[in-house]
């Protein structure tokens, strides 16, 4: 069974990611979705009043837990409207979102974490969207980041963005094979040349590593690597961009506010962050 973990905070960003997960589960047989909401109250909050002079009492906490559980059930109903046969579990934890995600992943076999990325107009809307990078860095399993305009499409073509540097150390082959073995998709490997000379030895290593998947190799010149990748994905009508974030520089820039228009606003393509 494929299990998808979807952290939610009841924002439009998170709801969109949850609905995307429901459509994905409809396309994938024998799958389960876990909706996770984290309600963490620090010691500081339980002692001192808020700016509105409200003290977080036990009664307040109990009321908030009830409200959140009801919101989780409402979201579950919306997802079942998309996929009536979906198996959906809801969980409310009292830890921080990051700790909650890691604990859930350690407790059961999660195949994929699905989160929404905030768009430019909603950059402060979702705490989860704002912490996409932190979640991705800490997650031991792949993370799929869904931009606001990304509607679910059957994955037929994926772009693997790679700079052909230290490919043996950078490419998470186990995770990549796991994804590609479950989807009959066309793989396009893209190198964006930002002025660096391609290392032919590294290029050969890459061809050997990926030969079982019969990918097509493409080379493009673009001063802005992210714009180049997004443009290529759009021209090729790809349904997915696969990022290899060994050092996270590429993924961080993808979701950084200053370049939000480059992917999370203009792109309709989700980004899969792979890790071994």
PDB file of C-alpha atoms in Angstrom:
ATOM      1  CA  UNK A   1       0.000   0.000   0.000  1.00  0.00           C
ATOM      2  CA  UNK A   2       1.178   3.521  -0.843  1.00  0.00           C
ATOM      3  CA  UNK A   3       0.710   5.894   2.084  1.00  0.00           C
ATOM      4  CA  UNK A   4       0.717   9.657   1.585  1.00  0.00           C
ATOM      5  CA  UNK A   5       1.173  12.032   4.507  1.00  0.00           C
ATOM      6  CA  UNK A   6      -0.497  15.428   4.053  1.00  0.00           C
ATOM      7  CA  UNK A   7       0.218  18.018   6.782  1.00  0.00           C
ATOM      8  CA  UNK A   8      -2.558  20.623   6.883  1.00  0.00           C
ATOM      9  CA  UNK A   9      -3.214  23.885   8.713  1.00  0.00           C
ATOM     10  CA  UNK A  10      -6.660  24.586   7.174  1.00  0.00           C
ATOM     11  CA  UNK A  11      -5.310  27.266   4.837  1.00  0.00           C
ATOM     12  CA  UNK A  12      -6.213  27.342   1.131  1.00  0.00           C
ATOM     13  CA  UNK A  13      -2.648  26.274   0.389  1.00  0.00           C
ATOM     14  CA  UNK A  14      -2.914  23.131   2.520  1.00  0.00           C
ATOM     15  CA  UNK A  15      -6.456  22.347   1.338  1.00  0.00           C
ATOM     16  CA  UNK A  16      -5.238  22.484  -2.261  1.00  0.00           C
ATOM     17  CA  UNK A  17      -2.456  20.007  -1.460  1.00  0.00           C
ATOM     18  CA  UNK A  18      -4.964  17.698   0.258  1.00  0.00           C
ATOM     19  CA  UNK A  19      -7.275  17.719  -2.749  1.00  0.00           C
ATOM     20  CA  UNK A  20      -4.281  17.024  -4.990  1.00  0.00           C
ATOM     21  CA  UNK A  21      -3.509  14.009  -2.777  1.00  0.00           C
ATOM     22  CA  UNK A  22      -7.107  12.797  -3.137  1.00  0.00           C
ATOM     23  CA  UNK A  23      -6.833  12.903  -6.921  1.00  0.00           C
ATOM     24  CA  UNK A  24      -3.479  11.136  -6.755  1.00  0.00           C
ATOM     25  CA  UNK A  25      -4.980   8.370  -4.595  1.00  0.00           C
ATOM     26  CA  UNK A  26      -7.781   7.995  -7.151  1.00  0.00           C
ATOM     27  CA  UNK A  27      -5.183   7.329  -9.849  1.00  0.00           C
ATOM     28  CA  UNK A  28      -3.104   5.000  -7.653  1.00  0.00           C
ATOM     29  CA  UNK A  29      -4.745   1.783  -6.479  1.00  0.00           C
ATOM     30  CA  UNK A  30      -4.247   0.506  -2.940  1.00  0.00           C
ATOM     31  CA  UNK A  31      -3.277   3.834  -1.374  1.00  0.00           C
ATOM     32  CA  UNK A  32      -3.978   5.632   1.895  1.00  0.00           C
ATOM     33  CA  UNK A  33      -3.883   9.296   2.908  1.00  0.00           C
ATOM     34  CA  UNK A  34      -3.025  10.561   6.362  1.00  0.00           C
ATOM     35  CA  UNK A  35      -4.236  14.081   7.152  1.00  0.00           C
ATOM     36  CA  UNK A  36      -2.063  15.519   9.909  1.00  0.00           C
ATOM     37  CA  UNK A  37      -2.663  18.686  11.891  1.00  0.00           C
ATOM     38  CA  UNK A  38      -0.280  19.877  14.608  1.00  0.00           C
ATOM     39  CA  UNK A  39      -1.560  21.966  17.513  1.00  0.00           C
ATOM     40  CA  UNK A  40       1.407  22.943  19.642  1.00  0.00           C
ATOM     41  CA  UNK A  41       1.026  25.171  22.696  1.00  0.00           C
ATOM     42  CA  UNK A  42       4.316  26.256  24.205  1.00  0.00           C
ATOM     43  CA  UNK A  43       4.909  26.683  27.895  1.00  0.00           C
ATOM     44  CA  UNK A  44       5.195  30.407  27.249  1.00  0.00           C
ATOM     45  CA  UNK A  45       1.718  30.526  25.701  1.00  0.00           C
ATOM     46  CA  UNK A  46       0.169  28.626  28.604  1.00  0.00           C
ATOM     47  CA  UNK A  47       1.512  31.121  31.140  1.00  0.00           C
ATOM     48  CA  UNK A  48       1.397  34.548  29.504  1.00  0.00           C
ATOM     49  CA  UNK A  49      -1.611  36.153  27.795  1.00  0.00           C
ATOM     50  CA  UNK A  50      -1.726  36.810  24.062  1.00  0.00           C
ATOM     51  CA  UNK A  51      -1.623  40.403  22.692  1.00  0.00           C
ATOM     52  CA  UNK A  52      -5.435  40.271  22.978  1.00  0.00           C
ATOM     53  CA  UNK A  53      -5.041  39.502  26.705  1.00  0.00           C
ATOM     54  CA  UNK A  54      -6.307  35.936  26.264  1.00  0.00           C
ATOM     55  CA  UNK A  55      -4.710  33.234  28.387  1.00  0.00           C
ATOM     56  CA  UNK A  56      -4.436  29.791  26.771  1.00  0.00           C
ATOM     57  CA  UNK A  57      -6.274  27.804  29.434  1.00  0.00           C
ATOM     58  CA  UNK A  58      -7.047  24.082  29.462  1.00  0.00           C
ATOM     59  CA  UNK A  59     -10.621  24.910  28.456  1.00  0.00           C
ATOM     60  CA  UNK A  60      -9.377  26.979  25.521  1.00  0.00           C
ATOM     61  CA  UNK A  61      -7.058  24.143  24.459  1.00  0.00           C
ATOM     62  CA  UNK A  62      -9.879  21.583  24.660  1.00  0.00           C
ATOM     63  CA  UNK A  63     -12.158  23.813  22.561  1.00  0.00           C
ATOM     64  CA  UNK A  64      -9.424  24.331  19.994  1.00  0.00           C
ATOM     65  CA  UNK A  65      -8.762  20.581  19.759  1.00  0.00           C
ATOM     66  CA  UNK A  66     -12.467  19.967  19.120  1.00  0.00           C
ATOM     67  CA  UNK A  67     -12.531  22.688  16.444  1.00  0.00           C
ATOM     68  CA  UNK A  68      -9.485  21.254  14.687  1.00  0.00           C
ATOM     69  CA  UNK A  69     -10.785  17.689  14.732  1.00  0.00           C
ATOM     70  CA  UNK A  70     -14.040  18.908  13.199  1.00  0.00           C
ATOM     71  CA  UNK A  71     -12.062  20.808  10.536  1.00  0.00           C
ATOM     72  CA  UNK A  72     -10.071  17.653   9.733  1.00  0.00           C
ATOM     73  CA  UNK A  73     -13.278  15.680   9.291  1.00  0.00           C
ATOM     74  CA  UNK A  74     -14.730  18.377   7.010  1.00  0.00           C
ATOM     75  CA  UNK A  75     -11.611  18.302   4.859  1.00  0.00           C
ATOM     76  CA  UNK A  76     -11.842  14.503   4.751  1.00  0.00           C
ATOM     77  CA  UNK A  77     -15.411  14.792   3.439  1.00  0.00           C
ATOM     78  CA  UNK A  78     -14.245  17.166   0.683  1.00  0.00           C
ATOM     79  CA  UNK A  79     -11.535  14.708  -0.303  1.00  0.00           C
ATOM     80  CA  UNK A  80     -14.021  11.810  -0.360  1.00  0.00           C
ATOM     81  CA  UNK A  81     -16.111  13.804  -2.818  1.00  0.00           C
ATOM     82  CA  UNK A  82     -13.097  13.654  -5.133  1.00  0.00           C
ATOM     83  CA  UNK A  83     -12.339  10.003  -4.441  1.00  0.00           C
ATOM     84  CA  UNK A  84     -15.199   8.215  -2.649  1.00  0.00           C
ATOM     85  CA  UNK A  85     -13.114   5.064  -2.280  1.00  0.00           C
ATOM     86  CA  UNK A  86     -10.158   6.799  -0.663  1.00  0.00           C
ATOM     87  CA  UNK A  87      -8.857   5.507   2.651  1.00  0.00           C
ATOM     88  CA  UNK A  88      -8.253   8.625   4.746  1.00  0.00           C
ATOM     89  CA  UNK A  89      -7.084   8.783   8.355  1.00  0.00           C
ATOM     90  CA  UNK A  90      -7.044  12.011  10.374  1.00  0.00           C
ATOM     91  CA  UNK A  91      -4.601  12.786  13.172  1.00  0.00           C
ATOM     92  CA  UNK A  92      -4.218  15.707  15.524  1.00  0.00           C
ATOM     93  CA  UNK A  93      -0.935  15.980  17.411  1.00  0.00           C
ATOM     94  CA  UNK A  94       0.196  18.301  20.193  1.00  0.00           C
ATOM     95  CA  UNK A  95       3.772  18.616  18.899  1.00  0.00           C
ATOM     96  CA  UNK A  96       5.276  21.085  16.439  1.00  0.00           C
ATOM     97  CA  UNK A  97       4.540  20.374  12.786  1.00  0.00           C
ATOM     98  CA  UNK A  98       8.100  19.293  12.051  1.00  0.00           C
ATOM     99  CA  UNK A  99       8.305  16.895  15.000  1.00  0.00           C
ATOM    100  CA  UNK A 100       4.830  15.572  14.177  1.00  0.00           C
ATOM    101  CA  UNK A 101       5.854  14.766  10.611  1.00  0.00           C
ATOM    102  CA  UNK A 102       9.062  13.009  11.636  1.00  0.00           C
ATOM    103  CA  UNK A 103       7.290  10.977  14.335  1.00  0.00           C
ATOM    104  CA  UNK A 104       4.606   9.867  11.887  1.00  0.00           C
ATOM    105  CA  UNK A 105       7.194   8.876   9.275  1.00  0.00           C
ATOM    106  CA  UNK A 106       9.105   6.884  11.893  1.00  0.00           C
ATOM    107  CA  UNK A 107       5.934   5.128  13.040  1.00  0.00           C
ATOM    108  CA  UNK A 108       4.737   3.789   9.701  1.00  0.00           C
ATOM    109  CA  UNK A 109       5.906   3.385   6.139  1.00  0.00           C
ATOM    110  CA  UNK A 110       5.185   6.695   4.422  1.00  0.00           C
ATOM    111  CA  UNK A 111       5.925   6.757   0.714  1.00  0.00           C
ATOM    112  CA  UNK A 112       5.419  10.469   0.092  1.00  0.00           C
ATOM    113  CA  UNK A 113       4.763  13.722   1.955  1.00  0.00           C
ATOM    114  CA  UNK A 114       2.553  16.152   0.042  1.00  0.00           C
ATOM    115  CA  UNK A 115       2.608  19.833   0.976  1.00  0.00           C
ATOM    116  CA  UNK A 116       1.419  23.004  -0.711  1.00  0.00           C
ATOM    117  CA  UNK A 117       3.689  25.933  -1.477  1.00  0.00           C
ATOM    118  CA  UNK A 118       2.486  29.460  -0.843  1.00  0.00           C
ATOM    119  CA  UNK A 119       1.989  31.712  -3.812  1.00  0.00           C
ATOM    120  CA  UNK A 120       3.030  35.347  -3.904  1.00  0.00           C
ATOM    121  CA  UNK A 121      -0.370  36.645  -2.817  1.00  0.00           C
ATOM    122  CA  UNK A 122      -0.622  34.041  -0.092  1.00  0.00           C
ATOM    123  CA  UNK A 123       2.965  33.927   1.089  1.00  0.00           C
ATOM    124  CA  UNK A 124       1.993  34.408   4.733  1.00  0.00           C
ATOM    125  CA  UNK A 125      -1.142  32.295   4.589  1.00  0.00           C
ATOM    126  CA  UNK A 126       0.149  28.829   5.379  1.00  0.00           C
ATOM    127  CA  UNK A 127       2.689  28.045   8.086  1.00  0.00           C
ATOM    128  CA  UNK A 128       3.319  24.717   6.394  1.00  0.00           C
ATOM    129  CA  UNK A 129       3.892  26.391   3.020  1.00  0.00           C
ATOM    130  CA  UNK A 130       6.236  28.887   4.664  1.00  0.00           C
ATOM    131  CA  UNK A 131       8.229  26.031   6.192  1.00  0.00           C
ATOM    132  CA  UNK A 132       8.389  23.865   3.080  1.00  0.00           C
ATOM    133  CA  UNK A 133      12.182  24.030   2.979  1.00  0.00           C
ATOM    134  CA  UNK A 134      12.579  23.125   6.656  1.00  0.00           C
ATOM    135  CA  UNK A 135      10.205  20.184   6.267  1.00  0.00           C
ATOM    136  CA  UNK A 136      12.003  19.009   3.149  1.00  0.00           C
ATOM    137  CA  UNK A 137      15.427  19.180   4.787  1.00  0.00           C
ATOM    138  CA  UNK A 138      14.299  17.124   7.776  1.00  0.00           C
ATOM    139  CA  UNK A 139      12.098  14.620   5.987  1.00  0.00           C
ATOM    140  CA  UNK A 140      13.597  11.139   5.488  1.00  0.00           C
ATOM    141  CA  UNK A 141      11.144  10.447   2.635  1.00  0.00           C
ATOM    142  CA  UNK A 142      10.412  12.259  -0.657  1.00  0.00           C
ATOM    143  CA  UNK A 143       8.373  15.452  -0.498  1.00  0.00           C
ATOM    144  CA  UNK A 144       6.032  16.603  -3.247  1.00  0.00           C
ATOM    145  CA  UNK A 145       5.503  20.365  -3.257  1.00  0.00           C
ATOM    146  CA  UNK A 146       2.311  21.453  -5.000  1.00  0.00           C
ATOM    147  CA  UNK A 147       2.150  25.045  -6.325  1.00  0.00           C
ATOM    148  CA  UNK A 148      -1.184  26.899  -5.986  1.00  0.00           C
ATOM    149  CA  UNK A 149      -2.060  26.516  -9.673  1.00  0.00           C
ATOM    150  CA  UNK A 150      -0.987  22.893  -9.998  1.00  0.00           C
ATOM    151  CA  UNK A 151      -4.003  20.718 -10.766  1.00  0.00           C
ATOM    152  CA  UNK A 152      -3.531  16.967 -10.717  1.00  0.00           C
ATOM    153  CA  UNK A 153      -2.615  15.403 -14.030  1.00  0.00           C
ATOM    154  CA  UNK A 154      -1.642  11.838 -14.768  1.00  0.00           C
ATOM    155  CA  UNK A 155       2.160  11.809 -14.681  1.00  0.00           C
ATOM    156  CA  UNK A 156       3.322  10.901 -18.160  1.00  0.00           C
ATOM    157  CA  UNK A 157       6.466  13.003 -18.434  1.00  0.00           C
ATOM    158  CA  UNK A 158       8.938  14.138 -15.768  1.00  0.00           C
ATOM    159  CA  UNK A 159      11.891  16.521 -15.895  1.00  0.00           C
ATOM    160  CA  UNK A 160      14.978  15.525 -13.933  1.00  0.00           C
ATOM    161  CA  UNK A 161      16.955  18.725 -13.302  1.00  0.00           C
ATOM    162  CA  UNK A 162      20.640  17.913 -12.928  1.00  0.00           C
ATOM    163  CA  UNK A 163      23.840  19.939 -13.245  1.00  0.00           C
ATOM    164  CA  UNK A 164      26.028  16.894 -14.068  1.00  0.00           C
ATOM    165  CA  UNK A 165      28.271  17.487 -11.038  1.00  0.00           C
ATOM    166  CA  UNK A 166      29.196  14.700  -8.600  1.00  0.00           C
ATOM    167  CA  UNK A 167      26.316  12.656  -9.955  1.00  0.00           C
ATOM    168  CA  UNK A 168      27.215   9.527  -7.946  1.00  0.00           C
ATOM    169  CA  UNK A 169      26.969  11.481  -4.696  1.00  0.00           C
ATOM    170  CA  UNK A 170      24.023  13.664  -5.652  1.00  0.00           C
ATOM    171  CA  UNK A 171      21.514  11.403  -7.405  1.00  0.00           C
ATOM    172  CA  UNK A 172      19.417   9.365  -4.927  1.00  0.00           C
ATOM    173  CA  UNK A 173      19.113   6.265  -7.097  1.00  0.00           C
ATOM    174  CA  UNK A 174      17.081   4.203  -4.634  1.00  0.00           C
ATOM    175  CA  UNK A 175      14.379   6.876  -4.347  1.00  0.00           C
ATOM    176  CA  UNK A 176      14.470   7.587  -8.073  1.00  0.00           C
ATOM    177  CA  UNK A 177      14.062   3.910  -8.984  1.00  0.00           C
ATOM    178  CA  UNK A 178      11.199   3.597  -6.518  1.00  0.00           C
ATOM    179  CA  UNK A 179       9.314   6.450  -8.191  1.00  0.00           C
ATOM    180  CA  UNK A 180      10.054   5.460 -11.789  1.00  0.00           C
ATOM    181  CA  UNK A 181       9.156   1.810 -11.209  1.00  0.00           C
ATOM    182  CA  UNK A 182       5.621   2.788 -10.184  1.00  0.00           C
ATOM    183  CA  UNK A 183       4.909   5.151 -13.058  1.00  0.00           C
ATOM    184  CA  UNK A 184       5.204   4.433 -16.758  1.00  0.00           C
ATOM    185  CA  UNK A 185       6.541   7.856 -17.593  1.00  0.00           C
ATOM    186  CA  UNK A 186       8.906   9.483 -20.026  1.00  0.00           C
ATOM    187  CA  UNK A 187      12.001  10.812 -18.274  1.00  0.00           C
ATOM    188  CA  UNK A 188      13.759  13.901 -19.619  1.00  0.00           C
ATOM    189  CA  UNK A 189      17.123  14.789 -18.077  1.00  0.00           C
ATOM    190  CA  UNK A 190      17.828  18.502 -18.338  1.00  0.00           C
ATOM    191  CA  UNK A 191      21.149  20.253 -17.918  1.00  0.00           C
ATOM    192  CA  UNK A 192      20.946  24.021 -17.744  1.00  0.00           C
ATOM    193  CA  UNK A 193      24.309  25.419 -18.812  1.00  0.00           C
ATOM    194  CA  UNK A 194      25.036  28.550 -16.823  1.00  0.00           C
ATOM    195  CA  UNK A 195      28.463  28.964 -18.373  1.00  0.00           C
ATOM    196  CA  UNK A 196      30.231  25.979 -16.804  1.00  0.00           C
ATOM    197  CA  UNK A 197      31.957  23.404 -18.979  1.00  0.00           C
ATOM    198  CA  UNK A 198      30.272  19.998 -18.730  1.00  0.00           C
ATOM    199  CA  UNK A 199      32.464  17.318 -17.169  1.00  0.00           C
ATOM    200  CA  UNK A 200      32.367  14.485 -19.728  1.00  0.00           C
ATOM    201  CA  UNK A 201      33.341  11.922 -17.102  1.00  0.00           C
ATOM    202  CA  UNK A 202      30.408  12.931 -14.893  1.00  0.00           C
ATOM    203  CA  UNK A 203      28.131  12.919 -17.928  1.00  0.00           C
ATOM    204  CA  UNK A 204      29.199   9.329 -18.690  1.00  0.00           C
ATOM    205  CA  UNK A 205      28.509   8.290 -15.080  1.00  0.00           C
ATOM    206  CA  UNK A 206      25.036   9.767 -15.344  1.00  0.00           C
ATOM    207  CA  UNK A 207      24.264   7.922 -18.584  1.00  0.00           C
ATOM    208  CA  UNK A 208      25.330   4.646 -16.974  1.00  0.00           C
ATOM    209  CA  UNK A 209      23.297   5.258 -13.818  1.00  0.00           C
ATOM    210  CA  UNK A 210      20.105   6.039 -15.700  1.00  0.00           C
ATOM    211  CA  UNK A 211      20.405   3.677 -18.666  1.00  0.00           C
ATOM    212  CA  UNK A 212      17.650   1.364 -17.364  1.00  0.00           C
ATOM    213  CA  UNK A 213      15.146   4.229 -17.647  1.00  0.00           C
ATOM    214  CA  UNK A 214      16.085   5.186 -21.247  1.00  0.00           C
ATOM    215  CA  UNK A 215      15.890   8.934 -20.612  1.00  0.00           C
ATOM    216  CA  UNK A 216      16.213  11.633 -23.251  1.00  0.00           C
ATOM    217  CA  UNK A 217      18.974  14.149 -22.531  1.00  0.00           C
ATOM    218  CA  UNK A 218      18.494  17.846 -23.153  1.00  0.00           C
ATOM    219  CA  UNK A 219      20.872  20.783 -22.829  1.00  0.00           C
ATOM    220  CA  UNK A 220      19.818  24.394 -22.564  1.00  0.00           C
ATOM    221  CA  UNK A 221      21.533  27.738 -22.051  1.00  0.00           C
ATOM    222  CA  UNK A 222      19.818  30.088 -19.648  1.00  0.00           C
ATOM    223  CA  UNK A 223      21.285  32.705 -17.286  1.00  0.00           C
ATOM    224  CA  UNK A 224      18.658  31.803 -14.669  1.00  0.00           C
ATOM    225  CA  UNK A 225      18.617  28.035 -14.058  1.00  0.00           C
ATOM    226  CA  UNK A 226      15.184  28.039 -12.422  1.00  0.00           C
ATOM    227  CA  UNK A 227      13.546  30.039 -15.184  1.00  0.00           C
ATOM    228  CA  UNK A 228      15.187  27.725 -17.686  1.00  0.00           C
ATOM    229  CA  UNK A 229      13.849  24.602 -15.976  1.00  0.00           C
ATOM    230  CA  UNK A 230      10.338  26.013 -15.632  1.00  0.00           C
ATOM    231  CA  UNK A 231      10.304  27.133 -19.270  1.00  0.00           C
ATOM    232  CA  UNK A 232      11.535  23.742 -20.452  1.00  0.00           C
ATOM    233  CA  UNK A 233       8.907  21.909 -18.367  1.00  0.00           C
ATOM    234  CA  UNK A 234       6.194  24.117 -19.802  1.00  0.00           C
ATOM    235  CA  UNK A 235       7.359  23.656 -23.402  1.00  0.00           C
ATOM    236  CA  UNK A 236       7.551  19.894 -22.942  1.00  0.00           C
ATOM    237  CA  UNK A 237       4.156  19.805 -21.180  1.00  0.00           C
ATOM    238  CA  UNK A 238       5.678  17.828 -18.313  1.00  0.00           C
ATOM    239  CA  UNK A 239       3.610  16.959 -15.247  1.00  0.00           C
ATOM    240  CA  UNK A 240       6.472  16.839 -12.759  1.00  0.00           C
ATOM    241  CA  UNK A 241       9.872  18.351 -11.976  1.00  0.00           C
ATOM    242  CA  UNK A 242      12.250  16.138 -10.011  1.00  0.00           C
ATOM    243  CA  UNK A 243      14.799  18.031  -7.935  1.00  0.00           C
ATOM    244  CA  UNK A 244      17.969  16.511  -6.486  1.00  0.00           C
ATOM    245  CA  UNK A 245      18.541  18.581  -3.356  1.00  0.00           C
ATOM    246  CA  UNK A 246      21.735  17.137  -1.921  1.00  0.00           C
ATOM    247  CA  UNK A 247      22.764  20.597  -0.812  1.00  0.00           C
ATOM    248  CA  UNK A 248      19.257  22.029  -1.134  1.00  0.00           C
ATOM    249  CA  UNK A 249      20.428  25.137  -2.966  1.00  0.00           C
ATOM    250  CA  UNK A 250      18.225  24.432  -5.979  1.00  0.00           C
ATOM    251  CA  UNK A 251      15.131  23.649  -3.981  1.00  0.00           C
ATOM    252  CA  UNK A 252      15.594  26.559  -1.603  1.00  0.00           C
ATOM    253  CA  UNK A 253      15.704  28.959  -4.531  1.00  0.00           C
ATOM    254  CA  UNK A 254      12.618  27.341  -6.051  1.00  0.00           C
ATOM    255  CA  UNK A 255      10.510  28.174  -3.036  1.00  0.00           C
ATOM    256  CA  UNK A 256      12.191  31.419  -1.991  1.00  0.00           C
ATOM    257  CA  UNK A 257       9.828  34.378  -1.943  1.00  0.00           C
ATOM    258  CA  UNK A 258      11.978  36.381  -4.363  1.00  0.00           C
ATOM    259  CA  UNK A 259      11.467  33.808  -7.122  1.00  0.00           C
ATOM    260  CA  UNK A 260       7.953  32.688  -6.271  1.00  0.00           C
ATOM    261  CA  UNK A 261       6.659  33.889  -9.633  1.00  0.00           C
ATOM    262  CA  UNK A 262       9.127  31.616 -11.384  1.00  0.00           C
ATOM    263  CA  UNK A 263       7.595  28.418 -10.086  1.00  0.00           C
ATOM    264  CA  UNK A 264       4.959  28.642  -7.374  1.00  0.00           C
ATOM    265  CA  UNK A 265       2.945  31.274  -9.266  1.00  0.00           C
ATOM    266  CA  UNK A 266       3.578  30.735 -12.970  1.00  0.00           C
ATOM    267  CA  UNK A 267       4.237  26.998 -12.986  1.00  0.00           C
ATOM    268  CA  UNK A 268       1.496  24.392 -13.000  1.00  0.00           C
ATOM    269  CA  UNK A 269       4.091  21.720 -12.304  1.00  0.00           C
ATOM    270  CA  UNK A 270       4.605  20.128  -8.884  1.00  0.00           C
ATOM    271  CA  UNK A 271       8.177  19.592  -7.680  1.00  0.00           C
ATOM    272  CA  UNK A 272       9.291  16.274  -6.255  1.00  0.00           C
ATOM    273  CA  UNK A 273      12.180  16.480  -3.806  1.00  0.00           C
ATOM    274  CA  UNK A 274      13.985  13.143  -3.711  1.00  0.00           C
ATOM    275  CA  UNK A 275      16.121  11.805  -0.898  1.00  0.00           C
ATOM    276  CA  UNK A 276      17.783   8.451  -0.257  1.00  0.00           C
TER     277      UNK A 276
END
